[in-house]
Amino acid sequence: MAPRFLTNLIPRKEQRRGDRPLLEVLRSLNWVQWGHFWSGWLAWTCDAVDFFSVSLSVTNLSKQFNRDTHDITTAITLTLLLRSAGALALELGSGFVQTYSQFLGVRAIFGIAMGGIWGMAASTSLENLPVEVRGLASGVLQQGYAVGYLIAAIINLFLVPEVSASWRALFWTAAGLSAFSACVRATLPESAIFLRAKAHERASGHTTTHKTKIFLRETKEMLKKHWLLCIYAVLLMTGFNFLSHGSQDLYPTYLTKSKGFSDHDATVATIIGNCGAIAGGGIAGWVSQYIGRRLTIIIFVLLIGAFIPLWILPSTFGALSAGAFCIQFGVQGAWGVIPIQLAEMSPPAFRATFPGVAYQLGNMVSSASAQIEATGGENLQTTLPGQTTPVPDYATVQGILIGVVSAFVLFITIIGPEKHGAHFEKHKTAFEEGGGRDDVVDDDEPQPDTAAVRDAESSRPTSIREEDEKKSSSSEKKRLRFSPVS
């Protein structure tokens, strides 16, 4: 008999029974649900613009600070390394630095500031949506990252060469986008789930100190119950972060140094690659709703392996651009499933904390990916056609790294868990008693009769509201049936 992790690759039919058509579900969403989703997408997009400002400026930064590629990629490593430990002021500050030491310091602090964006964007965007649409939403949300890279590349292509500020203009523009994203989120109400937790907190009279004690106690309870899942999630996200950053962070430099492209052509190829990423993420997220999260990841990781030769072997712009499109279609297609896969397999009470921490710890482990490639290029060199001066052979280095990482991601995905269609929004939060035990919310808990809560409750998925109404109707019938006749 096959192991369970193989037999449950495809969701059982009964798990999908009762699902409504996609377009019907999309039409049922209200403005609060749409607002939470797109504000999360925008925040993640701005995060990517901020981060990839360095990747697109490696050549200019090397000239500005008189440093080699390995030294400049230290900024990428520090940003990723310190994510786990606002982006506006720090991104703005990146454009004012005058020395290499100042540049490293600002980017390191920036990594701390941007750390929580992904976890919060994923949780608030997905938990308020109906189960039937969460796969597609996951893919679209995650590709806010590719859109951010795309926007940064366009700014670098058209604005940076035309202004006297040069590469600094890219960082300042990114700062403005981050400010806009913060303003958009400030206009939206909190989710119904957050307001329910706040109502319970007020009803119970818990202080901040008491909440902290509950959170620590429930965290301890969760770790006792789910410690193996925590280790697995970090390993999964380590592989995925190596996959993403190993194929993106040094890509423009690879084209200019190892293939002899101009900065303009390298940026255009980067834009084409991100178009593939956007397409792959949306398609994979949608497909995962029907064939399962892990099977979708497996298919797209296999596509990565198939396209590595096209990504590194050609020397012409057209072929390498096609390789960039295909490799990012696979990489970001697999990534498109990750937000919902992590949310569903997380301990329900920690559905915001768990994915974010796993993601950032994976980032820490993989933070040196750009430096690994830069060091590999220094030790493994080649020559361009018609030239005798050796140049870094980033093509071979990246091909080996992505091939090995793809094999690791394939293995870790196959042996992992999946809770396709899990109703994690029905469970208590980490600040409530019983959250660490995965307790479900008691419908009899007191709820404040306020307009804010009523508006937010209307943003809950229709299927969940229907279940609540059925429960309420059933309770009322029982009350009437057993009430004494006067």
XYZ file of C-alpha atoms in Angstrom:
486
model
C 0.000 0.000 0.000
C 1.350 3.440 -0.965
C 2.312 5.898 1.813
C -0.332 8.434 2.811
C 1.741 11.356 1.527
C 1.394 9.862 -1.970
C -2.244 8.760 -1.795
C -3.438 12.217 -0.714
C -1.649 14.194 -3.446
C -4.993 14.780 -5.190
C -7.876 16.065 -2.999
C -10.734 13.622 -2.529
C -13.952 14.441 -4.373
C -15.892 14.852 -1.134
C -13.513 17.664 -0.157
C -14.651 19.640 -3.189
C -18.331 18.712 -3.038
C -20.564 21.750 -2.794
C -17.998 24.134 -4.276
C -19.585 26.923 -6.299
C -18.403 28.012 -9.768
C -15.459 30.395 -9.671
C -17.239 33.326 -11.333
C -20.207 32.976 -8.963
C -17.871 33.149 -5.972
C -16.039 36.181 -7.363
C -19.337 38.007 -7.922
C -20.351 37.319 -4.313
C -17.349 39.146 -2.819
C -18.004 42.538 -1.232
C -15.811 45.620 -1.264
C -14.186 44.820 2.090
C -13.019 41.430 0.854
C -11.727 42.934 -2.396
C -10.073 45.742 -0.453
C -8.242 43.434 1.956
C -7.021 41.254 -0.886
C -5.729 44.042 -3.131
C -4.182 45.988 -0.252
C -2.232 42.839 0.680
C -1.220 42.426 -2.952
C -0.107 46.049 -3.136
C 1.971 45.765 0.047
C 3.730 42.690 -1.313
C 4.290 44.437 -4.654
C 5.910 47.425 -2.942
C 8.067 45.051 -0.892
C 9.407 43.577 -4.143
C 10.082 46.998 -5.700
C 12.072 47.892 -2.589
C 14.041 44.655 -2.513
C 14.915 44.346 -6.210
C 16.121 47.932 -6.382
C 19.512 46.528 -5.349
C 19.460 43.593 -7.798
C 18.837 45.969 -10.699
C 21.514 48.428 -9.537
C 24.445 46.071 -8.854
C 26.517 47.457 -11.744
C 25.858 51.098 -10.830
C 26.457 50.423 -7.149
C 29.747 48.707 -7.931
C 30.897 51.816 -9.790
C 29.530 54.195 -7.142
C 31.283 52.509 -4.214
C 34.210 51.008 -6.129
C 33.347 47.493 -4.976
C 33.012 44.165 -6.797
C 29.804 42.173 -7.288
C 30.468 39.955 -4.255
C 30.631 42.992 -1.952
C 27.451 44.558 -3.338
C 25.499 41.314 -2.935
C 26.324 41.505 0.777
C 23.493 44.060 0.925
C 21.087 41.443 -0.467
C 22.289 38.907 2.091
C 21.858 41.341 4.997
C 18.380 42.358 3.827
C 17.254 38.723 3.750
C 19.134 37.735 6.884
C 17.597 40.487 9.016
C 14.056 40.228 7.715
C 13.123 38.060 10.672
C 14.183 40.515 13.191
C 8.206 51.251 7.833
C 10.203 50.301 4.855
C 9.456 53.910 3.756
C 12.145 55.835 5.641
C 14.807 53.212 5.090
C 14.111 52.854 1.371
C 14.238 56.639 1.076
C 17.483 56.643 3.022
C 19.059 54.182 0.572
C 19.006 56.921 -2.012
C 21.022 59.330 0.165
C 23.936 57.119 1.205
C 27.409 58.250 0.193
C 29.647 55.358 1.294
C 29.556 51.579 1.010
C 29.319 51.191 4.820
C 26.283 53.502 4.964
C 24.671 51.519 2.155
C 25.125 48.182 3.981
C 23.807 49.638 7.235
C 20.631 51.040 5.703
C 19.856 47.849 3.777
C 20.380 45.727 6.899
C 17.899 47.803 8.898
C 15.534 47.731 5.925
C 15.525 43.935 6.160
C 14.217 44.188 9.725
C 11.446 46.565 8.682
C 10.175 44.515 5.754
C 10.135 41.224 7.642
C 6.452 40.937 8.529
C 4.894 42.090 5.264
C 4.553 38.691 3.568
C 2.983 36.860 6.511
C 0.427 39.567 7.221
C -0.380 40.132 3.533
C -1.018 36.416 3.031
C -3.133 35.889 6.144
C -5.352 38.972 5.904
C -5.866 38.535 2.160
C -6.824 34.852 2.215
C -8.703 34.249 5.481
C -11.531 36.589 4.469
C -12.151 34.849 1.127
C -14.377 31.825 0.371
C -12.561 28.496 0.238
C -13.420 27.996 -3.455
C -11.369 31.012 -4.560
C -8.385 30.801 -2.234
C -6.162 28.875 -4.659
C -6.492 31.496 -7.389
C -6.163 34.293 -4.835
C -2.953 32.714 -3.521
C -1.398 32.703 -6.980
C -2.390 36.277 -7.771
C -1.297 37.522 -4.338
C 2.126 35.900 -4.537
C 2.759 37.369 -7.969
C 2.545 40.821 -6.490
C 6.230 40.030 -5.932
C 6.812 39.525 -9.669
C 4.798 42.651 -10.458
C 6.999 44.597 -8.031
C 10.136 43.312 -9.737
C 8.544 44.234 -13.081
C 7.784 47.775 -11.902
C 11.321 48.182 -10.554
C 12.736 46.974 -13.873
C 10.598 49.445 -15.845
C 11.682 52.315 -13.590
C 15.282 51.227 -14.021
C 14.838 51.032 -17.786
C 13.119 54.359 -18.447
C 13.659 56.687 -15.464
C 17.135 55.911 -14.103
C 19.059 56.655 -17.346
C 17.212 59.945 -17.849
C 17.751 61.676 -14.490
C 20.882 63.023 -12.848
C 20.126 61.095 -9.638
C 20.797 57.858 -11.590
C 20.252 54.711 -9.458
C 19.071 56.781 -6.490
C 15.876 57.656 -8.363
C 14.853 53.993 -8.231
C 15.077 53.899 -4.422
C 13.213 57.186 -4.006
C 10.400 56.076 -6.301
C 10.119 52.838 -4.329
C 9.751 54.887 -1.150
C 6.816 56.788 -2.657
C 5.075 53.546 -3.623
C 5.483 52.203 -0.078
C 3.881 55.358 1.338
C 0.947 54.971 -1.067
C 0.481 51.337 -0.019
C 0.360 52.309 3.667
C -2.292 54.956 2.945
C -4.460 52.448 1.076
C -4.394 49.961 3.953
C -5.177 52.709 6.476
C -8.509 53.371 4.741
C -9.776 49.791 5.143
C -11.644 48.394 8.173
C -10.280 45.450 10.136
C -11.456 41.954 9.227
C -14.421 40.261 10.912
C -12.080 37.684 12.412
C -9.911 40.360 14.027
C -12.970 42.210 15.348
C -14.386 38.987 16.796
C -11.146 38.418 18.712
C -11.210 42.015 19.968
C -14.835 41.630 21.047
C -13.973 38.494 22.979
C -11.065 40.325 24.582
C -13.306 43.184 25.762
C -15.983 40.799 26.985
C -13.474 38.824 29.027
C -11.775 41.958 30.359
C -8.288 40.730 29.470
C -5.416 43.187 29.750
C -2.434 43.347 27.420
C -0.320 41.556 30.021
C -2.886 38.777 30.291
C -3.079 38.477 26.501
C 0.689 38.135 26.326
C 0.605 35.355 28.900
C -2.119 33.574 26.935
C -0.144 33.942 23.696
C 3.019 32.513 25.266
C 1.101 29.646 26.844
C -0.723 28.821 23.610
C 2.524 29.067 21.647
C 4.119 26.540 23.971
C 1.088 24.279 23.556
C 1.285 24.625 19.772
C 5.007 23.812 19.670
C 4.447 20.671 21.755
C 1.776 19.520 19.337
C 3.213 20.742 16.022
C 7.008 20.836 16.489
C 7.628 18.519 13.552
C 5.398 20.645 11.315
C 7.392 23.742 12.310
C 10.673 22.107 11.258
C 9.120 20.924 8.013
C 7.775 24.386 7.149
C 11.193 26.005 7.658
C 12.842 23.372 5.432
C 10.165 23.902 2.775
C 10.611 27.663 2.801
C 14.398 27.357 2.779
C 14.144 25.443 -0.480
C 11.626 27.847 -1.969
C 13.642 30.925 -1.033
C 16.795 29.444 -2.556
C 14.718 28.725 -5.666
C 13.401 32.272 -5.913
C 16.454 34.303 -4.959
C 18.848 31.963 -6.734
C 17.024 32.526 -10.014
C 16.341 36.263 -9.636
C 18.729 38.256 -7.464
C 21.810 38.059 -9.667
C 20.011 37.517 -12.983
C 20.634 41.005 -14.494
C 24.303 40.767 -13.486
C 24.510 37.278 -15.031
C 23.307 38.651 -18.362
C 25.686 41.616 -18.397
C 28.785 39.832 -17.064
C 28.469 36.278 -18.439
C 26.522 36.916 -21.665
C 27.805 40.393 -22.565
C 24.369 42.039 -22.669
C 23.920 45.776 -22.226
C 22.160 47.036 -19.098
C 19.163 47.904 -21.280
C 18.853 44.399 -22.768
C 19.386 42.770 -19.361
C 16.532 44.841 -17.930
C 14.231 43.971 -20.853
C 14.993 40.255 -20.364
C 14.183 40.680 -16.680
C 10.819 42.211 -17.596
C 10.063 39.276 -19.906
C 10.977 36.832 -17.154
C 8.606 38.521 -14.730
C 5.783 38.286 -17.252
C 6.338 34.521 -17.139
C 6.283 34.658 -13.336
C 2.945 36.480 -13.263
C 1.390 33.994 -15.697
C 2.759 30.974 -13.836
C 1.607 32.128 -10.417
C -1.978 32.813 -11.444
C -2.340 29.573 -13.400
C -0.763 27.427 -10.681
C -2.916 28.950 -7.940
C -6.079 28.280 -9.933
C -5.041 24.726 -10.883
C -4.184 23.887 -7.262
C -7.827 24.380 -6.327
C -8.684 21.273 -8.372
C -5.654 18.948 -8.371
C -4.223 19.832 -4.950
C -1.504 22.114 -3.612
C 1.423 19.694 -3.515
C 0.757 18.081 -6.898
C 0.663 21.534 -8.498
C 3.988 22.442 -6.879
C 5.519 19.175 -8.086
C 4.407 19.776 -11.690
C 5.813 23.302 -11.777
C 9.111 22.301 -10.145
C 9.512 19.632 -12.839
C 8.998 22.395 -15.408
C 11.894 24.294 -13.810
C 14.206 21.352 -14.346
C 13.103 21.007 -17.958
C 13.792 24.674 -18.726
C 17.207 25.105 -17.034
C 19.141 24.410 -20.305
C 17.166 27.083 -22.169
C 17.866 29.477 -19.294
C 21.677 29.134 -19.310
C 22.967 27.674 -22.611
C 21.936 30.144 -25.389
C 23.862 33.310 -26.163
C 21.230 35.294 -28.079
C 18.790 37.744 -26.544
C 15.681 35.996 -27.908
C 16.575 32.533 -26.640
C 17.728 33.730 -23.203
C 14.594 35.863 -22.819
C 12.475 32.815 -23.639
C 14.461 30.876 -21.041
C 13.836 33.607 -18.471
C 10.083 33.508 -19.196
C 9.925 29.718 -18.886
C 12.095 29.369 -15.782
C 10.136 32.049 -13.924
C 6.861 30.497 -15.099
C 7.968 27.384 -13.218
C 9.576 29.070 -10.189
C 6.790 31.512 -9.480
C 4.143 29.005 -10.502
C 5.317 26.763 -7.673
C 5.527 29.835 -5.407
C 1.960 30.813 -6.303
C 0.628 27.891 -4.271
C 2.731 28.638 -1.188
C 0.570 31.308 0.553
C -2.503 29.055 0.669
C -0.490 25.856 1.267
C 1.181 27.389 4.319
C -2.069 28.942 5.582
C -3.945 25.640 5.327
C -1.278 23.462 6.915
C -0.494 25.950 9.714
C -1.784 25.436 13.249
C -5.061 27.376 12.763
C -4.585 29.830 15.635
C -1.175 30.783 14.252
C -2.220 31.143 10.605
C -0.673 34.643 10.456
C 2.400 34.065 12.625
C 3.319 30.586 11.411
C 3.597 31.255 7.634
C 5.428 34.530 8.219
C 7.977 33.065 10.640
C 8.543 29.965 8.474
C 9.014 32.168 5.419
C 11.457 34.512 7.143
C 13.476 31.721 8.748
C 13.735 30.132 5.316
C 14.920 33.514 4.071
C 17.599 33.590 6.742
C 18.963 30.188 5.750
C 18.928 31.078 2.041
C 20.063 34.685 2.499
C 23.517 34.041 1.066
C 22.206 32.723 -2.277
C 23.404 35.773 -4.238
C 26.794 35.679 -2.533
C 27.089 31.950 -3.190
C 26.550 32.645 -6.878
C 28.937 35.613 -6.847
C 31.645 33.540 -5.151
C 31.022 30.669 -7.545
C 31.397 33.054 -10.475
C 34.740 34.280 -9.158
C 36.068 30.733 -9.021
C 34.400 29.346 -12.135
C 35.102 31.577 -15.126
C 34.639 31.600 -18.883
C 35.273 33.934 -21.831
C 32.881 35.761 -24.115
C 33.014 35.021 -27.874
C 35.878 36.930 -29.510
C 37.409 37.956 -26.173
C 40.232 36.574 -24.058
C 39.468 38.298 -20.739
C 37.862 35.800 -18.321
C 34.434 36.641 -16.920
C 32.359 34.970 -14.154
C 30.523 31.880 -15.418
C 27.239 32.645 -13.670
C 25.347 30.471 -16.159
C 26.944 27.254 -14.918
C 26.790 28.342 -11.269
C 23.096 29.234 -11.426
C 22.244 26.100 -13.407
C 23.850 23.863 -10.778
C 22.307 25.741 -7.844
C 18.764 25.783 -9.245
C 19.008 22.143 -10.316
C 20.045 20.985 -6.833
C 17.479 23.192 -5.091
C 14.682 22.008 -7.418
C 15.454 18.399 -6.490
C 15.329 19.309 -2.785
C 12.007 21.171 -3.150
C 10.555 18.236 -5.081
C 11.489 15.800 -2.306
C 10.363 17.985 0.597
C 7.023 18.692 -1.116
C 6.285 15.034 -1.826
C 6.790 13.936 1.794
C 4.914 16.892 3.283
C 1.358 17.364 4.591
C -1.607 18.975 2.861
C -4.929 20.194 4.267
C -6.663 21.203 1.069
C -9.743 23.337 1.729
C -9.105 23.736 5.474
C -11.429 26.242 7.227
C -8.683 27.827 9.327
C -10.752 30.993 9.777
C -13.187 29.092 12.029
C -10.570 28.495 14.725
C -9.532 30.598 17.684
C -6.602 32.976 17.421
C -3.287 32.660 19.244
C -4.397 35.245 21.850
C -7.422 33.161 22.911
C -7.593 30.269 25.358
C -7.469 27.000 23.448
C -5.769 28.434 20.360
C -2.716 26.219 20.828
C -4.994 23.144 20.895
C -6.578 24.130 17.547
C -9.968 24.764 19.224
C -12.841 25.935 17.021
C -14.614 29.207 17.827
C -17.699 28.819 20.022
C -20.629 30.482 18.244
C -22.166 31.314 21.644
C -19.313 33.658 22.613
C -20.506 37.257 23.159
C -20.313 39.572 20.169
C -20.724 43.369 20.363
C -23.607 44.817 18.371
C -21.650 47.504 16.551
C -21.804 48.734 12.988
C -18.119 47.962 12.492
C -18.576 44.329 13.418
C -21.729 43.998 11.302
C -19.914 45.441 8.290
C -16.925 43.210 8.838
C -19.095 40.141 9.390
C -20.590 40.748 5.950
C -17.098 40.270 4.523
C -16.933 36.684 5.718
C -17.134 34.074 2.951
C -20.709 33.431 1.834
C -20.451 29.706 2.498
C -19.465 30.382 6.115
C -22.262 32.924 6.621
C -24.761 30.383 5.272
C -23.514 27.805 7.777
C -23.859 30.348 10.582
C -27.423 31.157 9.504
C -28.334 27.462 9.429
C -26.943 26.990 12.939
C -28.830 30.036 14.177
C -32.073 28.845 12.581
C -31.641 25.370 14.067
C -31.033 26.799 17.543
C -34.152 28.989 17.288
C -36.324 26.028 16.269
C -35.054 23.999 19.239
C -35.795 26.913 21.595
C -39.358 27.244 20.339
C -39.934 23.486 20.428
C -38.981 23.171 24.092
C -40.372 26.503 25.375
C -43.300 26.089 27.842
C -46.685 27.235 26.564
C -48.098 30.100 28.626
